[in-house]
Amino acid sequence: GQSLEQPSEVTAVEGAIVQINCTYQTSGFYGLSWYQQHDGGAPTFLSYNALDGLEETGRFSSFLSRSDSYGYLLLQELQMKDSASYFCAVKRSSNTGKLIFGQGTTLQVKP
Amino acid sequence: DTAVSQTPKYLVTQMGNDKSIKCEQNLGHDTMYWYKQDSKKFLKIMFSYNNKELIINETVPNRFSPKSPDKAHLNLHINSLELGDSAVYFCASSHYGGGSGNTIYFGEGSWLTVV
């Protein structure tokens, strides 16, 4: 079967750093994506890792370790607008954009 | 300009009815998807089309029938609606295989409530 595990909720204060972990077990793995979704909104793309290591995009970074079937999303200098749900998602093969999503992590940023 | 647009945004209907959701993308992508998000926010793919050809058909009741008249449009028709069909349905698009960076663009969602 396919499974992705991530914490259901995380709370942090403005200006802090938070890490959202994702472990996966899927038949086939090509890469790991992260999506942000505000309440009532659309999932929006944040990052994608196909190779091991860290990818940095502004305040957000994403890490992948294929040998550990593990990745994380790191959010720095948290802002109130970062309060949202964050989903990790596995791409299983190169010839499809199909994503297998985790259950999502609700991040609450407090003043 | 909205990149992936879907209509209607909200839909309340009675059990047993038939309804359709329409989706259009203006990103020049050749692949489109339907995802379903349940009340627990779990997102699951339903269908995918590439250049009007069905390439992904997950285990979905055959009451759900997608149709792609061209690569910029993907519609979802649902027959004999059931209470359990209540969910948010997201249309999405990408280049083939997800494209560089595997970026999938989602529409704003269609909130379907079956009563």
Short mmCIF file of C-alpha atoms in Angstrom, two decimals:
data_model
loop_
_atom_site.label_atom_id
_atom_site.label_comp_id
_atom_site.label_asym_id
_atom_site.label_seq_id
_atom_site.Cartn_x
_atom_site.Cartn_y
_atom_site.Cartn_z
CA GLY A 1 0.00 0.00 0.00
CA GLN A 2 0.87 3.65 0.00
CA SER A 3 1.32 5.68 3.15
CA LEU A 4 2.70 9.07 4.02
CA GLU A 5 2.99 10.13 7.64
CA GLN A 6 3.18 13.70 8.84
CA PRO A 7 2.17 15.34 12.14
CA SER A 8 -1.44 16.44 12.21
CA GLU A 9 -0.81 19.76 13.95
CA VAL A 10 2.08 22.07 14.73
CA THR A 11 1.98 25.35 16.64
CA ALA A 12 4.72 28.00 16.63
CA VAL A 13 5.15 31.71 17.26
CA GLU A 14 5.88 34.46 14.81
CA GLY A 15 9.53 34.70 13.89
CA ALA A 16 10.27 31.13 14.90
CA ILE A 17 11.45 28.19 12.79
CA VAL A 18 9.32 25.10 12.34
CA GLN A 19 10.06 21.76 10.69
CA ILE A 20 7.31 19.52 9.33
CA ASN A 21 8.43 15.95 8.81
CA CYS A 22 7.13 13.45 6.30
CA THR A 23 7.91 9.76 6.08
CA TYR A 24 6.65 7.75 3.18
CA GLN A 25 6.17 4.18 2.13
CA THR A 26 5.09 3.85 -1.47
CA SER A 27 5.49 1.40 -4.30
CA GLY A 28 7.67 3.49 -6.52
CA PHE A 29 9.25 6.81 -5.67
CA TYR A 30 10.40 9.54 -7.99
CA GLY A 31 10.22 12.67 -5.86
CA LEU A 32 8.63 14.47 -2.91
CA SER A 33 6.58 17.64 -3.21
CA TRP A 34 5.21 20.06 -0.65
CA TYR A 35 1.98 22.02 -0.99
CA GLN A 36 0.44 24.76 1.12
CA GLN A 37 -3.30 25.15 1.50
CA HIS A 38 -5.04 27.97 3.33
CA ASP A 39 -8.54 27.34 4.64
CA GLY A 40 -11.00 27.49 1.77
CA GLY A 41 -8.23 27.81 -0.78
CA ALA A 42 -6.41 25.78 -3.37
CA PRO A 43 -3.30 23.72 -2.69
CA THR A 44 -0.33 25.70 -3.98
CA PHE A 45 3.06 24.31 -4.89
CA LEU A 46 5.95 25.07 -2.53
CA SER A 47 8.81 22.78 -3.46
CA TYR A 48 9.92 19.54 -5.05
CA ASN A 49 12.87 17.26 -4.25
CA ALA A 50 13.88 14.50 -6.61
CA LEU A 51 17.40 14.13 -5.26
CA ASP A 52 18.74 13.88 -1.74
CA GLY A 53 19.57 17.13 -0.07
CA LEU A 54 18.21 20.53 0.72
CA GLU A 55 16.33 22.84 -1.64
CA GLU A 56 15.92 26.44 -0.52
CA THR A 57 13.31 28.89 -1.75
CA GLY A 58 13.22 32.06 0.29
CA ARG A 59 12.01 31.38 3.81
CA PHE A 60 11.06 27.82 2.91
CA SER A 61 13.43 24.88 2.50
CA SER A 62 12.73 21.25 1.77
CA PHE A 63 14.92 18.24 2.43
CA LEU A 64 14.87 14.69 1.13
CA SER A 65 16.64 11.51 2.15
CA ARG A 66 15.66 8.73 -0.23
CA SER A 67 17.51 6.08 1.76
CA ASP A 68 15.48 6.96 4.86
CA SER A 69 12.20 7.52 2.95
CA TYR A 70 12.03 10.82 4.76
CA GLY A 71 11.69 14.47 4.01
CA TYR A 72 10.88 17.69 5.76
CA LEU A 73 9.71 21.20 5.10
CA LEU A 74 11.46 23.94 7.04
CA LEU A 75 9.76 27.28 7.47
CA GLN A 76 11.87 30.12 8.81
CA GLU A 77 10.94 33.56 10.14
CA LEU A 78 7.36 32.46 10.55
CA GLN A 79 4.66 34.96 9.73
CA MET A 80 0.98 34.90 10.62
CA LYS A 81 0.14 34.31 6.96
CA ASP A 82 2.00 30.99 7.14
CA SER A 83 -0.89 29.56 9.17
CA ALA A 84 -2.19 26.91 6.78
CA SER A 85 -2.15 23.20 6.07
CA TYR A 86 1.00 21.72 4.58
CA PHE A 87 0.95 18.52 2.57
CA CYS A 88 3.78 16.30 1.48
CA ALA A 89 3.09 14.33 -1.68
CA VAL A 90 4.95 11.55 -3.47
CA LYS A 91 5.44 11.40 -7.22
CA ARG A 92 5.74 7.72 -8.02
CA SER A 93 7.03 7.72 -11.58
CA SER A 94 8.54 10.05 -14.11
CA ASN A 95 5.77 9.88 -16.68
CA THR A 96 2.92 11.05 -14.50
CA GLY A 97 2.18 14.12 -12.45
CA LYS A 98 -0.01 11.99 -10.20
CA LEU A 99 0.63 12.75 -6.53
CA ILE A 100 -0.02 10.61 -3.47
CA PHE A 101 -0.75 13.06 -0.66
CA GLY A 102 -0.16 12.82 3.06
CA GLN A 103 -2.91 13.75 5.49
CA GLY A 104 -1.58 17.25 5.93
CA THR A 105 -0.15 19.21 8.86
CA THR A 106 -2.08 22.17 10.19
CA LEU A 107 0.34 24.90 11.20
CA GLN A 108 -0.89 27.56 13.55
CA VAL A 109 1.32 30.62 13.95
CA LYS A 110 0.68 32.64 17.08
CA PRO A 111 1.71 36.25 17.77
CA ASP B 1 -6.17 35.94 -15.17
CA THR B 2 -7.10 32.79 -13.32
CA ALA B 3 -4.80 29.94 -14.33
CA VAL B 4 -7.08 27.01 -13.47
CA SER B 5 -10.73 27.95 -13.11
CA GLN B 6 -13.58 25.70 -12.18
CA THR B 7 -17.31 26.23 -11.91
CA PRO B 8 -19.42 26.18 -9.90
CA LYS B 9 -17.54 27.05 -6.73
CA TYR B 10 -20.41 25.95 -4.52
CA LEU B 11 -23.03 23.34 -5.29
CA VAL B 12 -25.78 22.08 -3.00
CA THR B 13 -27.95 19.35 -4.43
CA GLN B 14 -30.20 16.50 -3.41
CA MET B 15 -29.35 12.83 -3.38
CA GLY B 16 -30.03 11.14 -6.66
CA ASN B 17 -29.43 14.22 -8.77
CA ASP B 18 -26.90 14.47 -11.58
CA LYS B 19 -24.44 17.36 -11.62
CA SER B 20 -21.41 18.57 -13.54
CA ILE B 21 -18.33 20.58 -12.65
CA LYS B 22 -16.41 22.34 -15.38
CA CYS B 23 -12.71 23.18 -15.46
CA GLU B 24 -10.55 25.23 -17.77
CA GLN B 25 -6.85 26.07 -17.69
CA ASN B 26 -5.04 28.79 -19.60
CA LEU B 27 -1.50 27.70 -18.75
CA GLY B 28 -0.88 25.80 -21.96
CA HIS B 29 -0.61 22.51 -20.08
CA ASP B 30 -1.39 19.21 -21.72
CA THR B 31 -2.35 17.26 -18.61
CA MET B 32 -5.32 17.82 -16.33
CA TYR B 33 -6.52 16.12 -13.17
CA TRP B 34 -9.45 15.77 -10.82
CA TYR B 35 -8.68 15.43 -7.12
CA LYS B 36 -11.17 14.92 -4.30
CA GLN B 37 -10.62 16.37 -0.82
CA ASP B 38 -12.74 14.94 1.96
CA SER B 39 -13.82 16.48 5.23
CA LYS B 40 -10.54 15.40 6.84
CA LYS B 41 -8.61 17.27 4.14
CA PHE B 42 -7.35 14.07 2.55
CA LEU B 43 -6.55 14.76 -1.11
CA LYS B 44 -6.85 11.89 -3.52
CA ILE B 45 -6.51 11.75 -7.28
CA MET B 46 -9.50 10.56 -9.25
CA PHE B 47 -8.65 11.00 -12.92
CA SER B 48 -6.03 12.43 -15.22
CA TYR B 49 -6.12 13.29 -18.91
CA ASN B 50 -3.24 13.99 -21.24
CA ASN B 51 -4.14 15.64 -24.53
CA LYS B 52 -7.78 14.52 -24.17
CA GLU B 53 -6.75 10.92 -23.43
CA LEU B 54 -7.57 9.30 -20.09
CA ILE B 55 -4.30 8.19 -18.47
CA ILE B 56 -5.24 7.77 -14.83
CA ASN B 57 -8.50 6.28 -13.62
CA GLU B 58 -8.37 5.48 -9.93
CA THR B 59 -10.86 3.28 -8.16
CA VAL B 60 -13.78 5.65 -8.49
CA PRO B 61 -17.46 4.66 -8.77
CA ASN B 62 -18.58 4.66 -12.39
CA ARG B 63 -21.15 7.29 -11.44
CA PHE B 64 -18.23 9.67 -11.94
CA SER B 65 -17.45 10.32 -15.58
CA PRO B 66 -14.78 12.77 -16.71
CA LYS B 67 -14.72 14.28 -20.17
CA SER B 68 -12.02 16.30 -21.86
CA PRO B 69 -13.19 18.05 -25.03
CA ASP B 70 -9.72 19.52 -25.54
CA LYS B 71 -6.50 19.74 -23.56
CA ALA B 72 -7.54 22.99 -21.90
CA HIS B 73 -10.82 21.66 -20.52
CA LEU B 74 -11.74 18.82 -18.21
CA ASN B 75 -15.24 18.34 -16.89
CA LEU B 76 -16.59 15.99 -14.25
CA HIS B 77 -20.10 14.61 -14.39
CA ILE B 78 -21.56 12.82 -11.41
CA ASN B 79 -24.69 10.70 -11.69
CA SER B 80 -27.05 9.64 -8.90
CA LEU B 81 -25.33 11.72 -6.24
CA GLU B 82 -24.90 10.17 -2.79
CA LEU B 83 -24.31 11.74 0.60
CA GLY B 84 -20.74 10.41 0.57
CA ASP B 85 -19.96 12.40 -2.54
CA SER B 86 -19.97 15.57 -0.47
CA ALA B 87 -16.43 16.92 -0.72
CA VAL B 88 -14.31 19.55 -2.38
CA TYR B 89 -13.35 18.65 -5.94
CA PHE B 90 -10.17 20.21 -7.25
CA CYS B 91 -9.24 20.46 -10.88
CA ALA B 92 -5.52 20.72 -11.58
CA SER B 93 -3.16 20.91 -14.52
CA SER B 94 0.50 20.45 -15.36
CA HIS B 95 2.87 19.73 -18.19
CA TYR B 96 3.14 16.05 -19.05
CA GLY B 97 4.56 14.02 -16.19
CA GLY B 98 4.31 17.02 -13.93
CA GLY B 99 6.81 19.01 -15.92
CA SER B 100 10.03 20.47 -14.64
CA GLY B 101 9.86 20.63 -10.87
CA ASN B 102 6.71 18.52 -10.89
CA THR B 103 4.55 21.60 -10.43
CA ILE B 104 0.83 20.90 -10.36
CA TYR B 105 -1.48 23.92 -10.47
CA PHE B 106 -4.80 23.57 -8.66
CA GLY B 107 -8.07 25.39 -9.19
CA GLU B 108 -9.93 26.99 -6.30
CA GLY B 109 -12.13 23.96 -5.77
CA SER B 110 -15.80 23.13 -6.14
CA TRP B 111 -17.55 22.57 -2.82
CA LEU B 112 -20.20 19.92 -3.36
CA THR B 113 -22.79 19.27 -0.65
CA VAL B 114 -25.30 16.48 -1.15
CA VAL B 115 -28.37 16.67 1.08
#
